[in-house]
Amino acid sequence: MKKQERQKAIRVKLVTDKKVYVSELAKELSVTTRTIRNDLNELSQNSLFSLFHGGAQIKSAPDESLFEQSFTNTILNGFKSHKEITSVSAHAKQNSYIDDSIYILGSFNIDIVSETTTFPQIGQTIRASATRFYAGGKGTNQAVAAAKINNNVHLTVKLGADEFSKKAKRYLTNTEISSFSFFENEMSSTGIAMVWVSGATGDNMISIDLGANETFTQEDILLDIDTIRNCKVFLTQLENNFPITRFAIMQAKLGKSLVVLNPAPYVSEIKEILHLIDIITPNKIEAEALSGINIVDIYSAKNAARSIYVQGAKCVIITLGSDGCLIFDGTVFTHIPAYKSAVVDTSGAGDAFTGALAACIANGKGLINAAQYASAFASLKVERKGASNMPNNSLVYHRMQ
């Protein structure tokens, strides 16, 4: 067994059993005790494991008070340029130490989309003009968007043990996303979203059965610990179980990652971790829930953004649909008008914006330029059917010009 494979096996056993012993590992892996001790010494360097005489054990989760970090000005002024990456390991779970890498803890859903002339009222039955099946999930959508712009996107999802799981893997491995962590829960189904799209306006209504998305465990996250702590941008949403999302964000803050959160679907517990978030991207409804302020114009949106900032988020970007987006960094408000578009389907528009924003930041763009690009990217997305049907770079630059 090669060293990399052996150490991976040791990591898995540590996460599962919490404690391992040199003599048992040597026998199980058919190597000398000296080799195991060397492996444990190397693994203990990432601060996740600690050594004791005769073995190693997993450390307990760190206290939240350790994660308070001030927001650096680099995100506002642009990052330093980094070396170009010429080769990427495709479609495999990997540890990432690449300067412009993005780690996305996300969700995968099968989207069942019905196109209707109007939305049904309570007790009303209406006829759909068409029903289609798409790949979806906010994390998946954002990863597909980010991968159009950045070559080093890692997506972690949890699937059910069903026929949708195989289809999900087949779909994802044919996208431009560079690497994956696929986890499965045999007791749950793959997530499913029911989407109604108005043929007249392109507006949508969505209900979600999260299924396996809600069954992430700390052990799942710890298996990805090196990738999480060493990525440039850590991006997540709220379609997974909140305690584990919170735990993953805390792990990202222990490393060098910039944390971006899309607070959807909204849960009130999000306020507990706002102080851990570098950039938050709520839409109008989510911003109202976070701030308690009714948003009716740019002035009220500014008040809402200020309230969210005061609660702890380092930078607030409220997406306002046809009114563009509003950025507040704690000092300056910047309003970016929306690009004109021929709206067909608004599902996935927020995901397109957030995924593109994260990718631009990872690539070294300043915040304002990244948001301008993301706005153009999202304006092209709504001209396409399917939440994960994202535009290409060339189209975005053409629209911006």
Short mmCIF file of C-alpha atoms in Angstrom, two decimals, residues 165-325:
data_model
loop_
_atom_site.label_atom_id
_atom_site.label_comp_id
_atom_site.label_asym_id
_atom_site.label_seq_id
_atom_site.Cartn_x
_atom_site.Cartn_y
_atom_site.Cartn_z
CA SER A 165 -27.59 8.91 -6.96
CA LYS A 166 -26.06 7.26 -10.02
CA LYS A 167 -27.61 9.87 -12.29
CA ALA A 168 -26.27 12.65 -10.06
CA LYS A 169 -22.71 11.31 -10.23
CA ARG A 170 -22.96 10.80 -13.98
CA TYR A 171 -24.19 14.35 -14.47
CA LEU A 172 -21.70 16.01 -12.13
CA THR A 173 -18.64 14.21 -13.49
CA ASN A 174 -19.54 15.52 -16.95
CA THR A 175 -19.56 19.15 -15.82
CA GLU A 176 -16.52 21.41 -15.61
CA ILE A 177 -16.29 20.95 -11.82
CA SER A 178 -12.76 19.68 -11.19
CA SER A 179 -13.17 17.38 -8.16
CA PHE A 180 -15.76 15.91 -5.82
CA SER A 181 -16.48 14.29 -2.48
CA PHE A 182 -19.51 12.04 -2.86
CA PHE A 183 -21.06 10.77 0.37
CA GLU A 184 -24.12 8.52 0.57
CA ASN A 185 -26.80 7.75 3.14
CA GLU A 186 -28.47 4.39 2.64
CA MET A 187 -31.48 5.38 4.74
CA SER A 188 -32.35 8.55 2.79
CA SER A 189 -33.38 9.49 -0.71
CA THR A 190 -31.54 11.92 -2.95
CA GLY A 191 -32.95 15.44 -2.54
CA ILE A 192 -35.91 16.45 -4.70
CA ALA A 193 -37.19 19.95 -5.50
CA MET A 194 -40.60 20.75 -6.95
CA VAL A 195 -40.39 23.92 -9.06
CA TRP A 196 -43.23 25.88 -10.62
CA VAL A 197 -42.20 28.40 -13.29
CA SER A 198 -44.55 31.07 -14.66
CA GLY A 199 -44.46 31.10 -18.43
CA ALA A 200 -45.55 34.75 -18.41
CA THR A 201 -42.88 36.22 -16.11
CA GLY A 202 -40.26 33.51 -15.54
CA ASP A 203 -40.82 33.79 -11.76
CA ASN A 204 -40.68 30.61 -9.73
CA MET A 205 -41.99 28.89 -6.59
CA ILE A 206 -40.00 26.02 -5.05
CA SER A 207 -40.52 23.35 -2.38
CA ILE A 208 -37.68 21.02 -1.38
CA ASP A 209 -37.43 17.56 0.17
CA LEU A 210 -33.77 17.73 1.26
CA GLY A 211 -33.40 13.99 1.80
CA ALA A 212 -29.74 12.94 2.11
CA ASN A 213 -28.63 16.59 2.01
CA GLU A 214 -29.68 16.81 5.66
CA THR A 215 -27.66 13.81 6.82
CA PHE A 216 -24.10 15.17 6.73
CA THR A 217 -22.02 14.22 9.77
CA GLN A 218 -18.91 15.68 11.40
CA GLU A 219 -17.03 12.62 10.19
CA ASP A 220 -17.90 13.53 6.58
CA ILE A 221 -16.54 17.03 7.06
CA LEU A 222 -13.39 15.84 8.84
CA LEU A 223 -12.52 13.59 5.93
CA ASP A 224 -12.29 16.78 3.83
CA ILE A 225 -10.52 18.81 6.50
CA ASP A 226 -7.31 19.58 4.58
CA THR A 227 -9.20 20.72 1.48
CA ILE A 228 -11.51 22.92 3.56
CA ARG A 229 -8.75 24.61 5.51
CA ASN A 230 -6.49 25.21 2.51
CA CYS A 231 -8.91 26.47 -0.12
CA LYS A 232 -8.95 30.15 -1.03
CA VAL A 233 -12.75 30.47 -0.93
CA PHE A 234 -15.13 28.31 1.11
CA LEU A 235 -18.71 28.61 -0.18
CA THR A 236 -21.85 27.10 1.30
CA GLN A 237 -25.61 27.54 1.60
CA LEU A 238 -28.33 26.26 3.96
CA GLU A 239 -29.70 23.21 2.14
CA ASN A 240 -27.71 20.86 4.37
CA ASN A 241 -28.30 20.24 8.09
CA PHE A 242 -27.42 23.47 9.87
CA PRO A 243 -25.23 22.09 12.74
CA ILE A 244 -22.86 20.50 10.22
CA THR A 245 -22.85 23.56 7.98
CA ARG A 246 -21.90 25.59 11.05
CA PHE A 247 -19.17 23.07 11.93
CA ALA A 248 -17.73 23.19 8.40
CA ILE A 249 -17.66 27.00 8.45
CA MET A 250 -15.80 26.88 11.77
CA GLN A 251 -13.24 24.53 10.24
CA ALA A 252 -12.77 26.86 7.26
CA LYS A 253 -12.15 29.75 9.65
CA LEU A 254 -9.37 27.73 11.29
CA GLY A 255 -7.56 27.74 7.97
CA LYS A 256 -6.91 30.46 5.43
CA SER A 257 -10.28 30.35 3.66
CA LEU A 258 -12.51 33.30 2.87
CA VAL A 259 -16.04 32.21 3.86
CA VAL A 260 -18.94 33.06 1.54
CA LEU A 261 -22.48 32.17 2.62
CA ASN A 262 -25.65 32.21 0.56
CA PRO A 263 -28.29 32.14 3.36
CA ALA A 264 -30.90 30.10 1.52
CA PRO A 265 -33.25 28.54 2.32
CA TYR A 266 -33.37 30.89 5.32
CA VAL A 267 -33.24 29.52 8.86
CA SER A 268 -33.22 31.70 11.96
CA GLU A 269 -30.13 29.92 13.35
CA ILE A 270 -28.04 31.71 10.72
CA LYS A 271 -27.77 34.68 13.08
CA GLU A 272 -25.63 32.54 15.40
CA ILE A 273 -22.79 32.42 12.86
CA LEU A 274 -22.91 35.80 11.12
CA HIS A 275 -19.67 36.76 12.87
CA LEU A 276 -17.93 33.90 11.05
CA ILE A 277 -19.02 35.06 7.58
CA ASP A 278 -16.78 37.18 5.36
CA ILE A 279 -19.33 37.71 2.56
CA ILE A 280 -23.07 36.98 2.79
CA THR A 281 -25.35 37.10 -0.29
CA PRO A 282 -29.03 37.18 0.76
CA ASN A 283 -31.81 38.01 -1.66
CA LYS A 284 -34.51 40.54 -0.73
CA ILE A 285 -36.63 38.07 1.26
CA GLU A 286 -33.65 36.63 3.16
CA ALA A 287 -32.28 40.11 3.88
CA GLU A 288 -35.66 41.12 5.31
CA ALA A 289 -35.65 38.06 7.57
CA LEU A 290 -32.10 38.73 8.74
CA SER A 291 -32.62 42.44 9.37
CA GLY A 292 -36.31 42.70 10.28
CA ILE A 293 -36.56 45.57 7.75
CA ASN A 294 -39.09 45.64 4.92
CA ILE A 295 -37.17 46.34 1.69
CA VAL A 296 -39.12 48.50 -0.74
CA ASP A 297 -36.34 50.57 -2.33
CA ILE A 298 -32.58 51.10 -2.31
CA TYR A 299 -32.78 53.26 0.83
CA SER A 300 -34.49 50.50 2.86
CA ALA A 301 -32.09 47.95 1.35
CA LYS A 302 -29.20 50.03 2.71
CA ASN A 303 -30.76 49.95 6.18
CA ALA A 304 -31.15 46.19 5.94
CA ALA A 305 -27.55 45.74 4.80
CA ARG A 306 -26.32 47.91 7.65
CA SER A 307 -28.32 45.83 10.15
CA ILE A 308 -26.85 42.56 8.84
CA TYR A 309 -23.36 44.04 9.01
CA VAL A 310 -23.87 45.16 12.61
CA GLN A 311 -24.88 41.59 13.49
CA GLY A 312 -21.44 40.37 12.44
CA ALA A 313 -21.16 39.72 8.69
CA LYS A 314 -18.03 41.41 7.33
CA CYS A 315 -19.49 42.26 3.92
CA VAL A 316 -23.16 42.18 2.81
CA ILE A 317 -24.34 41.81 -0.80
CA ILE A 318 -28.13 41.91 -1.19
CA THR A 319 -29.36 40.67 -4.57
CA LEU A 320 -32.46 42.61 -5.65
CA GLY A 321 -33.49 40.95 -8.90
CA SER A 322 -34.30 43.57 -11.54
CA ASP A 323 -32.91 46.27 -9.20
CA GLY A 324 -29.42 44.75 -9.31
CA CYS A 325 -27.43 44.26 -6.12
#
